PDB file of C-alpha atoms in Angstrom:
ATOM      1  CA  UNK A 764     176.053  19.331  60.167  1.00  0.00           C
ATOM      2  CA  UNK A 765     177.128  18.139  56.570  1.00  0.00           C
ATOM      3  CA  UNK A 766     180.431  15.411  56.604  1.00  0.00           C
ATOM      4  CA  UNK A 767     182.993  15.961  54.068  1.00  0.00           C
ATOM      5  CA  UNK A 768     182.863  12.504  54.338  1.00  0.00           C
ATOM      6  CA  UNK A 769     179.810  12.682  52.667  1.00  0.00           C
ATOM      7  CA  UNK A 770     180.842  15.120  49.657  1.00  0.00           C
ATOM      8  CA  UNK A 771     182.111  15.231  45.674  1.00  0.00           C
ATOM      9  CA  UNK A 772     182.990  18.003  43.574  1.00  0.00           C
ATOM     10  CA  UNK A 773     179.786  19.616  42.101  1.00  0.00           C
ATOM     11  CA  UNK A 774     177.857  18.856  44.944  1.00  0.00           C
ATOM     12  CA  UNK A 775     175.848  22.099  45.963  1.00  0.00           C
ATOM     13  CA  UNK A 776     175.694  22.813  49.384  1.00  0.00           C
ATOM     14  CA  UNK A 777     174.280  25.584  51.358  1.00  0.00           C
ATOM     15  CA  UNK A 778     176.701  28.138  53.080  1.00  0.00           C
ATOM     16  CA  UNK A 779     175.399  30.525  55.897  1.00  0.00           C
ATOM     17  CA  UNK A 780     171.447  30.450  55.445  1.00  0.00           C
ATOM     18  CA  UNK A 781     170.743  32.088  51.739  1.00  0.00           C
ATOM     19  CA  UNK A 782     174.532  31.620  49.762  1.00  0.00           C
ATOM     20  CA  UNK A 783     174.279  28.050  47.159  1.00  0.00           C
ATOM     21  CA  UNK A 784     178.302  27.289  46.591  1.00  0.00           C
ATOM     22  CA  UNK A 785     178.881  24.842  44.602  1.00  0.00           C
ATOM     23  CA  UNK A 786     182.432  22.653  45.933  1.00  0.00           C
ATOM     24  CA  UNK A 787     184.892  23.303  43.570  1.00  0.00           C
ATOM     25  CA  UNK A 788     188.354  20.709  45.040  1.00  0.00           C
ATOM     26  CA  UNK A 789     188.273  18.649  47.774  1.00  0.00           C
ATOM     27  CA  UNK A 790     191.930  17.603  49.183  1.00  0.00           C
ATOM     28  CA  UNK A 791     192.463  16.313  52.214  1.00  0.00           C
ATOM     29  CA  UNK A 792     191.877  19.179  54.460  1.00  0.00           C
ATOM     30  CA  UNK A 793     190.776  22.280  52.645  1.00  0.00           C
ATOM     31  CA  UNK A 794     187.471  22.811  50.996  1.00  0.00           C
ATOM     32  CA  UNK A 795     187.399  24.963  48.189  1.00  0.00           C
ATOM     33  CA  UNK A 796     183.651  26.449  47.144  1.00  0.00           C
ATOM     34  CA  UNK A 797     181.937  28.892  44.544  1.00  0.00           C
ATOM     35  CA  UNK A 798     179.534  31.433  44.323  1.00  0.00           C
ATOM     36  CA  UNK A 799     177.668  33.285  41.377  1.00  0.00           C
ATOM     37  CA  UNK A 800     178.469  37.341  42.531  1.00  0.00           C
ATOM     38  CA  UNK A 801     175.009  38.606  42.927  1.00  0.00           C
ATOM     39  CA  UNK A 802     177.398  42.105  40.945  1.00  0.00           C
ATOM     40  CA  UNK A 803     178.742  40.529  37.822  1.00  0.00           C
ATOM     41  CA  UNK A 804     177.627  37.652  37.719  1.00  0.00           C
ATOM     42  CA  UNK A 805     180.747  35.682  37.907  1.00  0.00           C
ATOM     43  CA  UNK A 806     181.965  32.566  39.114  1.00  0.00           C
ATOM     44  CA  UNK A 807     184.796  33.707  42.094  1.00  0.00           C
ATOM     45  CA  UNK A 808     186.468  31.911  44.885  1.00  0.00           C
ATOM     46  CA  UNK A 809     183.182  32.318  48.085  1.00  0.00           C
ATOM     47  CA  UNK A 810     185.585  30.948  51.238  1.00  0.00           C
ATOM     48  CA  UNK A 811     188.211  28.365  51.894  1.00  0.00           C
ATOM     49  CA  UNK A 812     187.957  25.816  54.958  1.00  0.00           C
ATOM     50  CA  UNK A 813     191.042  23.895  56.405  1.00  0.00           C
ATOM     51  CA  UNK A 814     189.330  20.050  57.975  1.00  0.00           C
ATOM     52  CA  UNK A 815     190.411  17.498  61.012  1.00  0.00           C
ATOM     53  CA  UNK A 816     187.866  15.403  60.397  1.00  0.00           C
ATOM     54  CA  UNK A 817     184.396  16.877  60.581  1.00  0.00           C
ATOM     55  CA  UNK A 818     185.737  19.943  62.469  1.00  0.00           C
ATOM     56  CA  UNK A 819     187.196  23.132  60.474  1.00  0.00           C
ATOM     57  CA  UNK A 820     189.770  26.272  61.341  1.00  0.00           C
ATOM     58  CA  UNK A 821     190.340  29.561  59.197  1.00  0.00           C
ATOM     59  CA  UNK A 822     187.921  31.252  57.304  1.00  0.00           C
ATOM     60  CA  UNK A 823     184.876  29.582  58.477  1.00  0.00           C
ATOM     61  CA  UNK A 824     184.000  26.600  60.077  1.00  0.00           C
ATOM     62  CA  UNK A 825     182.344  23.378  59.068  1.00  0.00           C
ATOM     63  CA  UNK A 826     179.327  24.480  60.586  1.00  0.00           C
ATOM     64  CA  UNK A 827     177.720  27.286  57.980  1.00  0.00           C
ATOM     65  CA  UNK A 828     178.182  24.365  55.820  1.00  0.00           C
ATOM     66  CA  UNK A 829     174.365  22.433  55.366  1.00  0.00           C
ATOM     67  CA  UNK A 830     173.293  20.200  53.017  1.00  0.00           C
ATOM     68  CA  UNK A 831     170.157  21.628  50.843  1.00  0.00           C
ATOM     69  CA  UNK A 832     167.318  20.208  51.902  1.00  0.00           C
ATOM     70  CA  UNK A 833     165.404  17.896  48.660  1.00  0.00           C
ATOM     71  CA  UNK A 834     162.869  19.285  48.278  1.00  0.00           C
ATOM     72  CA  UNK A 835     160.093  18.774  44.736  1.00  0.00           C
ATOM     73  CA  UNK A 836     160.769  22.509  43.328  1.00  0.00           C
ATOM     74  CA  UNK A 837     164.694  21.293  44.088  1.00  0.00           C
ATOM     75  CA  UNK A 838     163.821  17.766  42.567  1.00  0.00           C
ATOM     76  CA  UNK A 839     161.937  19.867  39.260  1.00  0.00           C
ATOM     77  CA  UNK A 840     164.556  22.612  38.424  1.00  0.00           C
ATOM     78  CA  UNK A 841     167.111  19.284  38.126  1.00  0.00           C
ATOM     79  CA  UNK A 842     164.829  17.801  35.155  1.00  0.00           C
ATOM     80  CA  UNK A 843     162.789  16.054  36.836  1.00  0.00           C
ATOM     81  CA  UNK A 844     158.505  15.601  36.837  1.00  0.00           C
ATOM     82  CA  UNK A 845     155.694  14.320  38.624  1.00  0.00           C
ATOM     83  CA  UNK A 846     154.322  10.233  37.613  1.00  0.00           C
ATOM     84  CA  UNK A 847     151.519   8.517  38.899  1.00  0.00           C
ATOM     85  CA  UNK A 848     153.219   5.169  39.140  1.00  0.00           C
ATOM     86  CA  UNK A 849     151.758   2.195  39.942  1.00  0.00           C
ATOM     87  CA  UNK A 850     154.364  -0.781  42.062  1.00  0.00           C
ATOM     88  CA  UNK A 851     154.898  -3.765  41.369  1.00  0.00           C
ATOM     89  CA  UNK A 852     152.507  -4.157  44.436  1.00  0.00           C
ATOM     90  CA  UNK A 853     149.720  -3.030  41.997  1.00  0.00           C
ATOM     91  CA  UNK A 854     149.405   0.200  44.307  1.00  0.00           C
ATOM     92  CA  UNK A 855     149.322   3.506  43.155  1.00  0.00           C
ATOM     93  CA  UNK A 856     152.796   5.738  43.946  1.00  0.00           C
ATOM     94  CA  UNK A 857     153.470   9.666  43.294  1.00  0.00           C
ATOM     95  CA  UNK A 858     157.578  10.364  42.680  1.00  0.00           C
ATOM     96  CA  UNK A 859     159.191  11.822  40.191  1.00  0.00           C
ATOM     97  CA  UNK A 860     161.043  10.760  37.628  1.00  0.00           C
ATOM     98  CA  UNK A 861     164.225  10.682  35.018  1.00  0.00           C
ATOM     99  CA  UNK A 862     165.134   9.170  32.664  1.00  0.00           C
ATOM    100  CA  UNK A 863     165.304   5.692  34.936  1.00  0.00           C
ATOM    101  CA  UNK A 864     166.250   7.283  37.648  1.00  0.00           C
ATOM    102  CA  UNK A 865     162.555   7.614  39.895  1.00  0.00           C
ATOM    103  CA  UNK A 866     161.822   8.818  43.154  1.00  0.00           C
ATOM    104  CA  UNK A 867     159.311   8.074  45.095  1.00  0.00           C
ATOM    105  CA  UNK A 868     157.379  10.302  47.845  1.00  0.00           C
ATOM    106  CA  UNK A 869     156.448   9.400  51.050  1.00  0.00           C
ATOM    107  CA  UNK A 870     152.404   8.404  51.589  1.00  0.00           C
ATOM    108  CA  UNK A 871     152.902  11.440  54.480  1.00  0.00           C
ATOM    109  CA  UNK A 872     154.440  13.360  51.009  1.00  0.00           C
ATOM    110  CA  UNK A 873     157.499  15.162  53.331  1.00  0.00           C
ATOM    111  CA  UNK A 874     159.800  12.493  52.258  1.00  0.00           C
ATOM    112  CA  UNK A 875     161.883  11.405  48.814  1.00  0.00           C
ATOM    113  CA  UNK A 876     162.508   7.735  48.678  1.00  0.00           C
ATOM    114  CA  UNK A 877     165.632   6.405  45.919  1.00  0.00           C
ATOM    115  CA  UNK A 878     163.349   3.051  45.553  1.00  0.00           C
ATOM    116  CA  UNK A 879     166.793   0.569  45.787  1.00  0.00           C
ATOM    117  CA  UNK A 880     164.512  -2.781  45.065  1.00  0.00           C
ATOM    118  CA  UNK A 881     161.523  -2.696  45.405  1.00  0.00           C
ATOM    119  CA  UNK A 882     160.927  -3.000  48.884  1.00  0.00           C
ATOM    120  CA  UNK A 883     163.916  -1.370  50.153  1.00  0.00           C
ATOM    121  CA  UNK A 884     163.457   2.213  50.137  1.00  0.00           C
ATOM    122  CA  UNK A 885     167.362   5.151  50.765  1.00  0.00           C
ATOM    123  CA  UNK A 886     165.820   7.871  51.942  1.00  0.00           C
ATOM    124  CA  UNK A 887     166.951  10.869  50.477  1.00  0.00           C
ATOM    125  CA  UNK A 888     167.847  14.692  52.609  1.00  0.00           C
ATOM    126  CA  UNK A 889     169.628  17.064  50.412  1.00  0.00           C
ATOM    127  CA  UNK A 890     170.190  17.636  46.872  1.00  0.00           C
ATOM    128  CA  UNK A 891     173.832  16.715  47.456  1.00  0.00           C
ATOM    129  CA  UNK A 892     172.849  13.217  48.371  1.00  0.00           C
ATOM    130  CA  UNK A 893     170.779  13.028  44.943  1.00  0.00           C
ATOM    131  CA  UNK A 894     173.427  14.827  43.321  1.00  0.00           C
ATOM    132  CA  UNK A 895     176.089  11.513  44.728  1.00  0.00           C
ATOM    133  CA  UNK A 896     173.150   9.130  43.490  1.00  0.00           C
ATOM    134  CA  UNK A 897     172.306  10.421  40.048  1.00  0.00           C
ATOM    135  CA  UNK A 898     176.328  10.730  39.263  1.00  0.00           C
ATOM    136  CA  UNK A 899     177.152   6.429  40.842  1.00  0.00           C
ATOM    137  CA  UNK A 900     173.294   5.223  38.845  1.00  0.00           C
ATOM    138  CA  UNK A 901     174.105   7.245  36.005  1.00  0.00           C
ATOM    139  CA  UNK A 902     177.485   7.857  35.176  1.00  0.00           C
ATOM    140  CA  UNK A 903     177.102  11.648  34.525  1.00  0.00           C
ATOM    141  CA  UNK A 904     176.540  14.763  36.801  1.00  0.00           C
ATOM    142  CA  UNK A 905     172.729  15.840  37.316  1.00  0.00           C
ATOM    143  CA  UNK A 906     172.262  19.087  35.923  1.00  0.00           C
ATOM    144  CA  UNK A 907     170.544  21.645  38.004  1.00  0.00           C
ATOM    145  CA  UNK A 908     168.886  24.741  37.682  1.00  0.00           C
ATOM    146  CA  UNK A 909     169.334  26.917  41.086  1.00  0.00           C
TER     147      UNK A 909
END
């Protein structure tokens, strides 16, 4: 489940099962998201939700918004390139690189980790987490081709 405090304007999240929306506005109790209309191709207001804490009322409940799971496909659509490299211990690792940012793939290839300090990793589970860390580190929005 998404928590409103985890989101920034510009984050992509999932609305319902198949719809990806972009957060356009976050106010104390309201989130406005936009999605491309499948017929016209234009951005339209998709839904407006009023929040109280982590519960919502109005057009939809908070439960209909979900994080977009981070996958190899998403990383590639964000411009990351698959790389093999050796860590500071000389061990071969695999990951995805964009500029100075490398996202490491776990040995099981089921998790994506941001290497915070060679031995401290932060697991990234969703696209909006990747967007937030990219903005924090790079000072600009992550370009995404969804």
